[in-house]
């Protein structure tokens, strides 16, 4: 007979491995952190192996835990696919769309009413976080992700937005650097950086890859960087279509003519088997069409 450990223990372990801490795992499972810990310890006792190492900084997977995680995630994904094939998509709950606040605030929300008008029957739940939702576990139905367009396993991604970038700053900052080359200007300015930006690509194209800016400000989110730039705190790298309101209002200007296409882009990502859900198809088709309208 196959050796199968406790399903509750497996669920708790998978949630902790994915979330990285007991608190987030407990929220996902809707139980207490102590209950999550108890279930994981029970699983470890069943297996006779330590899966999680408890440290003063939190939890981390042991070598055995890392190996086991891959198999457990695949098993849950297989169960989810089998259930979906048997019962069909669950249309009673909202369609969950995961995205970062950057594309949510700056690009999706100004257009979102068009989707709601076209599909009033579809209820959407927006999950905004800089952490990528785990689509294989059902954390979200679709995601808008920025990256090179490479997806593992049964994930599928369709291009939404190809991006070009150029620096933006307040008019007061532009007055101080007017007439300077990019290298000269940046050496005297504060560079506003994001944890995921493409400044290196633009600097290289501008012949300023070697330049060390006078100061740096780093933010996790593009919208915060834009607000800082509007208030004259530095130069932010603008992404096509993401700062249109500020440019139209004149609160941000482009100090250099150079605009550079970047390798990364925004994609709508989903599991192949979720495409059977008509709501997934509707959102995918709409968001891809919106991206094409901007690129046209």
mmCIF file of C-alpha atoms in Angstrom:
data_model
loop_
_atom_site.group_PDB
_atom_site.id
_atom_site.type_symbol
_atom_site.label_atom_id
_atom_site.label_comp_id
_atom_site.label_asym_id
_atom_site.label_seq_id
_atom_site.Cartn_x
_atom_site.Cartn_y
_atom_site.Cartn_z
ATOM 1 C CA UNK A 1 0.000 0.000 0.000
ATOM 2 C CA UNK A 2 1.259 3.482 -0.868
ATOM 3 C CA UNK A 3 2.570 5.520 2.044
ATOM 4 C CA UNK A 4 0.432 8.664 2.180
ATOM 5 C CA UNK A 5 0.904 11.151 5.023
ATOM 6 C CA UNK A 6 -1.764 13.395 6.507
ATOM 7 C CA UNK A 7 -3.454 15.624 3.915
ATOM 8 C CA UNK A 8 -3.779 18.405 6.496
ATOM 9 C CA UNK A 9 -0.079 18.145 7.220
ATOM 10 C CA UNK A 10 0.735 18.356 3.521
ATOM 11 C CA UNK A 11 -1.519 21.401 3.105
ATOM 12 C CA UNK A 12 0.141 23.135 6.044
ATOM 13 C CA UNK A 13 3.647 22.343 4.803
ATOM 14 C CA UNK A 14 2.876 23.528 1.258
ATOM 15 C CA UNK A 15 1.355 26.769 2.552
ATOM 16 C CA UNK A 16 4.335 27.517 4.822
ATOM 17 C CA UNK A 17 6.845 26.650 2.082
ATOM 18 C CA UNK A 18 5.071 28.999 -0.324
ATOM 19 C CA UNK A 19 4.405 31.858 2.110
ATOM 20 C CA UNK A 20 7.680 31.651 4.011
ATOM 21 C CA UNK A 21 6.109 32.158 7.433
ATOM 22 C CA UNK A 22 3.436 30.723 9.716
ATOM 23 C CA UNK A 23 1.288 33.859 9.831
ATOM 24 C CA UNK A 24 0.668 34.102 6.095
ATOM 25 C CA UNK A 25 0.154 30.347 5.829
ATOM 26 C CA UNK A 26 -2.401 30.498 8.654
ATOM 27 C CA UNK A 27 -4.327 33.260 6.858
ATOM 28 C CA UNK A 28 -4.475 31.196 3.673
ATOM 29 C CA UNK A 29 -5.646 28.076 5.526
ATOM 30 C CA UNK A 30 -7.924 30.068 7.869
ATOM 31 C CA UNK A 31 -6.499 28.485 11.002
ATOM 32 C CA UNK A 32 -4.173 29.758 13.725
ATOM 33 C CA UNK A 33 -0.370 29.876 13.311
ATOM 34 C CA UNK A 34 -0.020 27.402 16.184
ATOM 35 C CA UNK A 35 -2.323 24.976 14.352
ATOM 36 C CA UNK A 36 -0.186 25.302 11.214
ATOM 37 C CA UNK A 37 2.953 24.610 13.239
ATOM 38 C CA UNK A 38 1.308 21.606 14.909
ATOM 39 C CA UNK A 39 0.291 20.104 11.556
ATOM 40 C CA UNK A 40 3.757 20.564 10.062
ATOM 41 C CA UNK A 41 5.380 18.949 13.103
ATOM 42 C CA UNK A 42 2.949 16.056 12.783
ATOM 43 C CA UNK A 43 3.932 15.609 9.135
ATOM 44 C CA UNK A 44 7.623 15.653 10.071
ATOM 45 C CA UNK A 45 6.981 12.974 12.693
ATOM 46 C CA UNK A 46 5.138 10.824 10.139
ATOM 47 C CA UNK A 47 8.010 11.112 7.674
ATOM 48 C CA UNK A 48 10.776 10.900 10.240
ATOM 49 C CA UNK A 49 12.423 13.916 8.591
ATOM 50 C CA UNK A 50 12.812 17.599 9.397
ATOM 51 C CA UNK A 51 11.266 19.694 6.622
ATOM 52 C CA UNK A 52 11.537 23.148 8.178
ATOM 53 C CA UNK A 53 14.382 24.646 10.145
ATOM 54 C CA UNK A 54 13.293 27.021 12.891
ATOM 55 C CA UNK A 55 15.747 29.915 13.291
ATOM 56 C CA UNK A 56 15.676 33.260 15.089
ATOM 57 C CA UNK A 57 14.960 34.844 11.682
ATOM 58 C CA UNK A 58 11.950 32.610 11.016
ATOM 59 C CA UNK A 59 11.572 29.422 9.005
ATOM 60 C CA UNK A 60 13.515 27.986 6.113
ATOM 61 C CA UNK A 61 13.314 24.736 4.202
ATOM 62 C CA UNK A 62 15.822 21.988 4.889
ATOM 63 C CA UNK A 63 17.305 20.052 1.961
ATOM 64 C CA UNK A 64 14.626 17.405 2.479
ATOM 65 C CA UNK A 65 11.973 20.117 2.631
ATOM 66 C CA UNK A 66 13.089 21.637 -0.665
ATOM 67 C CA UNK A 67 12.965 18.255 -2.393
ATOM 68 C CA UNK A 68 9.592 17.402 -0.893
ATOM 69 C CA UNK A 69 8.058 20.792 -1.705
ATOM 70 C CA UNK A 70 8.357 20.268 -5.468
ATOM 71 C CA UNK A 71 6.536 16.933 -5.331
ATOM 72 C CA UNK A 72 3.840 18.200 -2.977
ATOM 73 C CA UNK A 73 3.131 21.251 -5.157
ATOM 74 C CA UNK A 74 2.901 19.051 -8.262
ATOM 75 C CA UNK A 75 0.513 16.706 -6.448
ATOM 76 C CA UNK A 76 -1.817 19.528 -5.376
ATOM 77 C CA UNK A 77 -1.733 20.982 -8.898
ATOM 78 C CA UNK A 78 -2.700 17.567 -10.291
ATOM 79 C CA UNK A 79 -5.586 17.300 -7.816
ATOM 80 C CA UNK A 80 -6.775 20.792 -8.735
ATOM 81 C CA UNK A 81 -6.714 19.956 -12.447
ATOM 82 C CA UNK A 82 -8.572 16.689 -11.902
ATOM 83 C CA UNK A 83 -11.249 18.428 -9.819
ATOM 84 C CA UNK A 84 -11.616 21.212 -12.360
ATOM 85 C CA UNK A 85 -11.921 18.687 -15.191
ATOM 86 C CA UNK A 86 -14.575 16.792 -13.255
ATOM 87 C CA UNK A 87 -16.678 19.679 -11.973
ATOM 88 C CA UNK A 88 -15.806 22.486 -14.362
ATOM 89 C CA UNK A 89 -14.708 25.970 -13.239
ATOM 90 C CA UNK A 90 -16.193 27.452 -10.072
ATOM 91 C CA UNK A 91 -18.175 30.407 -11.386
ATOM 92 C CA UNK A 92 -19.635 31.284 -7.989
ATOM 93 C CA UNK A 93 -16.525 33.077 -6.705
ATOM 94 C CA UNK A 94 -14.891 36.247 -8.060
ATOM 95 C CA UNK A 95 -12.190 35.959 -10.698
ATOM 96 C CA UNK A 96 -8.928 36.664 -8.841
ATOM 97 C CA UNK A 97 -6.364 38.767 -10.723
ATOM 98 C CA UNK A 98 -2.920 39.241 -9.174
ATOM 99 C CA UNK A 99 -0.793 42.262 -10.078
ATOM 100 C CA UNK A 100 1.675 44.772 -8.711
ATOM 101 C CA UNK A 101 0.382 48.157 -7.644
ATOM 102 C CA UNK A 102 2.501 49.741 -10.399
ATOM 103 C CA UNK A 103 0.521 48.302 -13.308
ATOM 104 C CA UNK A 104 -2.684 48.269 -11.273
ATOM 105 C CA UNK A 105 -2.683 51.967 -10.408
ATOM 106 C CA UNK A 106 -0.830 53.291 -13.433
ATOM 107 C CA UNK A 107 -2.281 51.253 -16.297
ATOM 108 C CA UNK A 108 -5.136 48.888 -15.438
ATOM 109 C CA UNK A 109 -7.430 51.048 -13.294
ATOM 110 C CA UNK A 110 -7.742 53.932 -15.807
ATOM 111 C CA UNK A 111 -9.038 51.334 -18.308
ATOM 112 C CA UNK A 112 -10.826 48.921 -15.997
ATOM 113 C CA UNK A 113 -14.288 50.419 -16.397
ATOM 114 C CA UNK A 114 -14.240 49.294 -20.032
ATOM 115 C CA UNK A 115 -13.956 45.671 -18.900
ATOM 116 C CA UNK A 116 -16.744 46.103 -16.359
ATOM 117 C CA UNK A 117 -18.983 47.628 -19.030
ATOM 118 C CA UNK A 118 -18.246 44.831 -21.502
ATOM 119 C CA UNK A 119 -18.610 42.070 -18.873
ATOM 120 C CA UNK A 120 -20.979 43.198 -16.097
ATOM 121 C CA UNK A 121 -21.610 39.546 -15.225
ATOM 122 C CA UNK A 122 -17.984 38.940 -14.152
ATOM 123 C CA UNK A 123 -16.998 39.873 -10.606
ATOM 124 C CA UNK A 124 -13.286 40.632 -10.242
ATOM 125 C CA UNK A 125 -11.123 40.469 -7.108
ATOM 126 C CA UNK A 126 -7.873 42.420 -7.545
ATOM 127 C CA UNK A 127 -4.953 41.050 -5.503
ATOM 128 C CA UNK A 128 -2.336 43.807 -5.374
ATOM 129 C CA UNK A 129 1.128 42.861 -4.147
ATOM 130 C CA UNK A 130 4.736 43.058 -5.290
ATOM 131 C CA UNK A 131 4.938 39.336 -4.505
ATOM 132 C CA UNK A 132 3.931 37.079 -7.391
ATOM 133 C CA UNK A 133 0.849 35.028 -6.550
ATOM 134 C CA UNK A 134 1.207 31.255 -6.804
ATOM 135 C CA UNK A 135 -1.121 30.397 -9.684
ATOM 136 C CA UNK A 136 -0.478 26.657 -9.429
ATOM 137 C CA UNK A 137 -1.956 26.561 -5.918
ATOM 138 C CA UNK A 138 -5.048 28.533 -6.910
ATOM 139 C CA UNK A 139 -4.004 31.719 -5.108
ATOM 140 C CA UNK A 140 -5.172 33.647 -8.190
ATOM 141 C CA UNK A 141 -6.720 32.829 -11.563
ATOM 142 C CA UNK A 142 -4.551 35.163 -13.622
ATOM 143 C CA UNK A 143 -1.639 37.508 -13.028
ATOM 144 C CA UNK A 144 -0.160 40.519 -14.771
ATOM 145 C CA UNK A 145 3.593 40.035 -14.493
ATOM 146 C CA UNK A 146 6.634 41.968 -15.642
ATOM 147 C CA UNK A 147 9.469 39.848 -16.951
ATOM 148 C CA UNK A 148 11.181 38.178 -19.915
ATOM 149 C CA UNK A 149 8.178 36.029 -20.843
ATOM 150 C CA UNK A 150 9.513 32.656 -19.706
ATOM 151 C CA UNK A 151 7.034 30.522 -17.777
ATOM 152 C CA UNK A 152 7.558 27.131 -16.156
ATOM 153 C CA UNK A 153 5.351 24.053 -16.234
ATOM 154 C CA UNK A 154 1.773 24.535 -17.395
ATOM 155 C CA UNK A 155 1.861 28.325 -17.016
ATOM 156 C CA UNK A 156 1.068 30.249 -20.171
ATOM 157 C CA UNK A 157 1.768 33.933 -20.770
ATOM 158 C CA UNK A 158 0.437 36.284 -23.450
ATOM 159 C CA UNK A 159 2.046 39.628 -24.199
ATOM 160 C CA UNK A 160 0.115 42.653 -22.968
ATOM 161 C CA UNK A 161 2.604 45.533 -23.064
ATOM 162 C CA UNK A 162 6.026 45.974 -24.585
ATOM 163 C CA UNK A 163 7.770 48.787 -22.756
ATOM 164 C CA UNK A 164 10.000 51.686 -23.674
ATOM 165 C CA UNK A 165 11.698 53.758 -20.995
ATOM 166 C CA UNK A 166 12.990 57.293 -20.637
ATOM 167 C CA UNK A 167 13.867 59.452 -17.617
ATOM 168 C CA UNK A 168 11.296 61.846 -16.166
ATOM 169 C CA UNK A 169 11.706 64.682 -13.697
ATOM 170 C CA UNK A 170 10.002 67.799 -12.399
ATOM 171 C CA UNK A 171 10.423 71.022 -14.437
ATOM 172 C CA UNK A 172 12.461 72.500 -11.569
ATOM 173 C CA UNK A 173 14.954 69.633 -11.810
ATOM 174 C CA UNK A 174 15.142 69.951 -15.589
ATOM 175 C CA UNK A 175 16.119 73.618 -15.247
ATOM 176 C CA UNK A 176 19.173 72.578 -13.235
ATOM 177 C CA UNK A 177 20.404 70.037 -15.804
ATOM 178 C CA UNK A 178 19.378 71.781 -19.034
ATOM 179 C CA UNK A 179 22.113 71.562 -21.656
ATOM 180 C CA UNK A 180 24.032 68.807 -19.880
ATOM 181 C CA UNK A 181 24.700 65.378 -21.334
ATOM 182 C CA UNK A 182 23.000 62.439 -19.587
ATOM 183 C CA UNK A 183 26.294 61.483 -17.939
ATOM 184 C CA UNK A 184 26.891 65.031 -16.674
ATOM 185 C CA UNK A 185 23.310 65.472 -15.487
ATOM 186 C CA UNK A 186 23.091 62.174 -13.637
ATOM 187 C CA UNK A 187 26.416 62.764 -11.903
ATOM 188 C CA UNK A 188 24.819 65.854 -10.324
ATOM 189 C CA UNK A 189 21.358 64.425 -9.663
ATOM 190 C CA UNK A 190 19.446 62.032 -7.440
ATOM 191 C CA UNK A 191 18.523 58.829 -9.248
ATOM 192 C CA UNK A 192 15.172 57.357 -8.205
ATOM 193 C CA UNK A 193 15.416 53.579 -8.453
ATOM 194 C CA UNK A 194 12.954 50.739 -8.047
ATOM 195 C CA UNK A 195 13.706 47.207 -6.928
ATOM 196 C CA UNK A 196 12.914 45.966 -10.462
ATOM 197 C CA UNK A 197 13.667 48.865 -12.834
ATOM 198 C CA UNK A 198 15.533 49.060 -16.157
ATOM 199 C CA UNK A 199 17.801 52.020 -15.430
ATOM 200 C CA UNK A 200 20.887 49.980 -16.376
ATOM 201 C CA UNK A 201 19.572 49.429 -19.920
ATOM 202 C CA UNK A 202 18.842 53.138 -20.424
ATOM 203 C CA UNK A 203 22.156 54.284 -18.925
ATOM 204 C CA UNK A 204 24.067 51.886 -21.162
ATOM 205 C CA UNK A 205 22.233 53.133 -24.267
ATOM 206 C CA UNK A 206 22.937 56.739 -23.234
ATOM 207 C CA UNK A 207 26.648 56.056 -22.806
ATOM 208 C CA UNK A 208 26.354 56.713 -19.085
ATOM 209 C CA UNK A 209 26.634 53.188 -17.735
ATOM 210 C CA UNK A 210 29.803 54.118 -15.868
ATOM 211 C CA UNK A 211 28.296 57.145 -14.124
ATOM 212 C CA UNK A 212 27.661 57.130 -10.394
ATOM 213 C CA UNK A 213 24.750 59.474 -9.559
ATOM 214 C CA UNK A 214 25.181 62.073 -6.855
ATOM 215 C CA UNK A 215 22.540 60.339 -4.727
ATOM 216 C CA UNK A 216 20.041 57.482 -4.947
ATOM 217 C CA UNK A 217 16.528 56.959 -3.659
ATOM 218 C CA UNK A 218 15.124 53.426 -3.859
ATOM 219 C CA UNK A 219 11.437 52.526 -3.687
ATOM 220 C CA UNK A 220 9.536 49.241 -4.120
ATOM 221 C CA UNK A 221 6.815 50.787 -6.262
ATOM 222 C CA UNK A 222 6.715 52.942 -9.404
ATOM 223 C CA UNK A 223 3.885 55.143 -8.127
ATOM 224 C CA UNK A 224 5.940 56.200 -5.104
ATOM 225 C CA UNK A 225 8.861 56.971 -7.391
ATOM 226 C CA UNK A 226 6.629 59.123 -9.604
ATOM 227 C CA UNK A 227 5.338 61.116 -6.627
ATOM 228 C CA UNK A 228 8.911 61.676 -5.451
ATOM 229 C CA UNK A 229 9.905 62.877 -8.929
ATOM 230 C CA UNK A 230 6.901 65.222 -9.162
ATOM 231 C CA UNK A 231 8.058 66.850 -5.921
ATOM 232 C CA UNK A 232 11.531 67.433 -7.315
ATOM 233 C CA UNK A 233 13.301 64.739 -5.333
ATOM 234 C CA UNK A 234 15.103 63.192 -8.304
ATOM 235 C CA UNK A 235 14.902 61.612 -11.743
ATOM 236 C CA UNK A 236 12.724 58.523 -12.190
ATOM 237 C CA UNK A 237 12.746 56.118 -15.120
ATOM 238 C CA UNK A 238 9.397 56.428 -16.863
ATOM 239 C CA UNK A 239 7.629 53.510 -18.527
ATOM 240 C CA UNK A 240 5.490 54.099 -21.612
ATOM 241 C CA UNK A 241 1.871 54.674 -20.628
ATOM 242 C CA UNK A 242 2.546 54.729 -16.883
ATOM 243 C CA UNK A 243 2.967 58.464 -16.263
ATOM 244 C CA UNK A 244 0.684 59.945 -18.931
ATOM 245 C CA UNK A 245 -1.342 62.011 -16.448
ATOM 246 C CA UNK A 246 1.729 63.708 -14.977
ATOM 247 C CA UNK A 247 3.233 64.380 -18.408
ATOM 248 C CA UNK A 248 -0.064 65.837 -19.665
ATOM 249 C CA UNK A 249 -0.324 68.034 -16.567
ATOM 250 C CA UNK A 250 3.262 69.234 -16.976
ATOM 251 C CA UNK A 251 4.328 68.052 -13.529
ATOM 252 C CA UNK A 252 6.817 65.660 -15.144
ATOM 253 C CA UNK A 253 8.928 66.318 -18.235
ATOM 254 C CA UNK A 254 11.393 64.274 -20.270
ATOM 255 C CA UNK A 255 14.870 65.818 -19.835
ATOM 256 C CA UNK A 256 16.526 63.709 -22.563
ATOM 257 C CA UNK A 257 15.237 62.705 -25.995
ATOM 258 C CA UNK A 258 16.534 59.137 -25.806
ATOM 259 C CA UNK A 259 13.810 56.485 -25.403
ATOM 260 C CA UNK A 260 14.947 52.867 -25.096
ATOM 261 C CA UNK A 261 12.961 49.637 -25.631
ATOM 262 C CA UNK A 262 13.588 47.061 -22.899
ATOM 263 C CA UNK A 263 13.640 43.264 -23.016
ATOM 264 C CA UNK A 264 11.124 42.779 -20.218
ATOM 265 C CA UNK A 265 7.414 43.284 -20.816
ATOM 266 C CA UNK A 266 4.049 42.824 -19.115
ATOM 267 C CA UNK A 267 2.273 39.513 -19.665
ATOM 268 C CA UNK A 268 -1.055 38.080 -18.592
ATOM 269 C CA UNK A 269 -0.215 34.697 -17.073
ATOM 270 C CA UNK A 270 -2.493 31.772 -16.235
ATOM 271 C CA UNK A 271 -2.532 27.987 -16.034
ATOM 272 C CA UNK A 272 -3.377 26.333 -19.340
ATOM 273 C CA UNK A 273 -6.201 24.340 -17.762
ATOM 274 C CA UNK A 274 -7.784 27.524 -16.351
ATOM 275 C CA UNK A 275 -8.418 28.720 -19.910
ATOM 276 C CA UNK A 276 -11.520 26.503 -19.854
ATOM 277 C CA UNK A 277 -13.083 29.118 -17.550
ATOM 278 C CA UNK A 278 -14.904 31.611 -19.822
ATOM 279 C CA UNK A 279 -14.091 34.431 -17.382
ATOM 280 C CA UNK A 280 -10.362 33.741 -17.717
ATOM 281 C CA UNK A 281 -10.704 33.859 -21.504
ATOM 282 C CA UNK A 282 -12.722 37.081 -21.328
ATOM 283 C CA UNK A 283 -10.195 38.896 -19.130
ATOM 284 C CA UNK A 284 -7.238 37.569 -21.099
ATOM 285 C CA UNK A 285 -8.749 38.670 -24.432
ATOM 286 C CA UNK A 286 -9.698 42.099 -23.076
ATOM 287 C CA UNK A 287 -6.363 42.931 -21.437
ATOM 288 C CA UNK A 288 -4.375 41.778 -24.494
ATOM 289 C CA UNK A 289 -6.588 43.947 -26.730
ATOM 290 C CA UNK A 290 -6.066 46.945 -24.427
ATOM 291 C CA UNK A 291 -2.319 46.477 -24.660
ATOM 292 C CA UNK A 292 -2.480 46.345 -28.446
ATOM 293 C CA UNK A 293 -4.494 49.575 -28.508
ATOM 294 C CA UNK A 294 -1.739 51.358 -26.582
ATOM 295 C CA UNK A 295 0.981 49.930 -28.835
ATOM 296 C CA UNK A 296 -0.845 50.876 -32.043
#
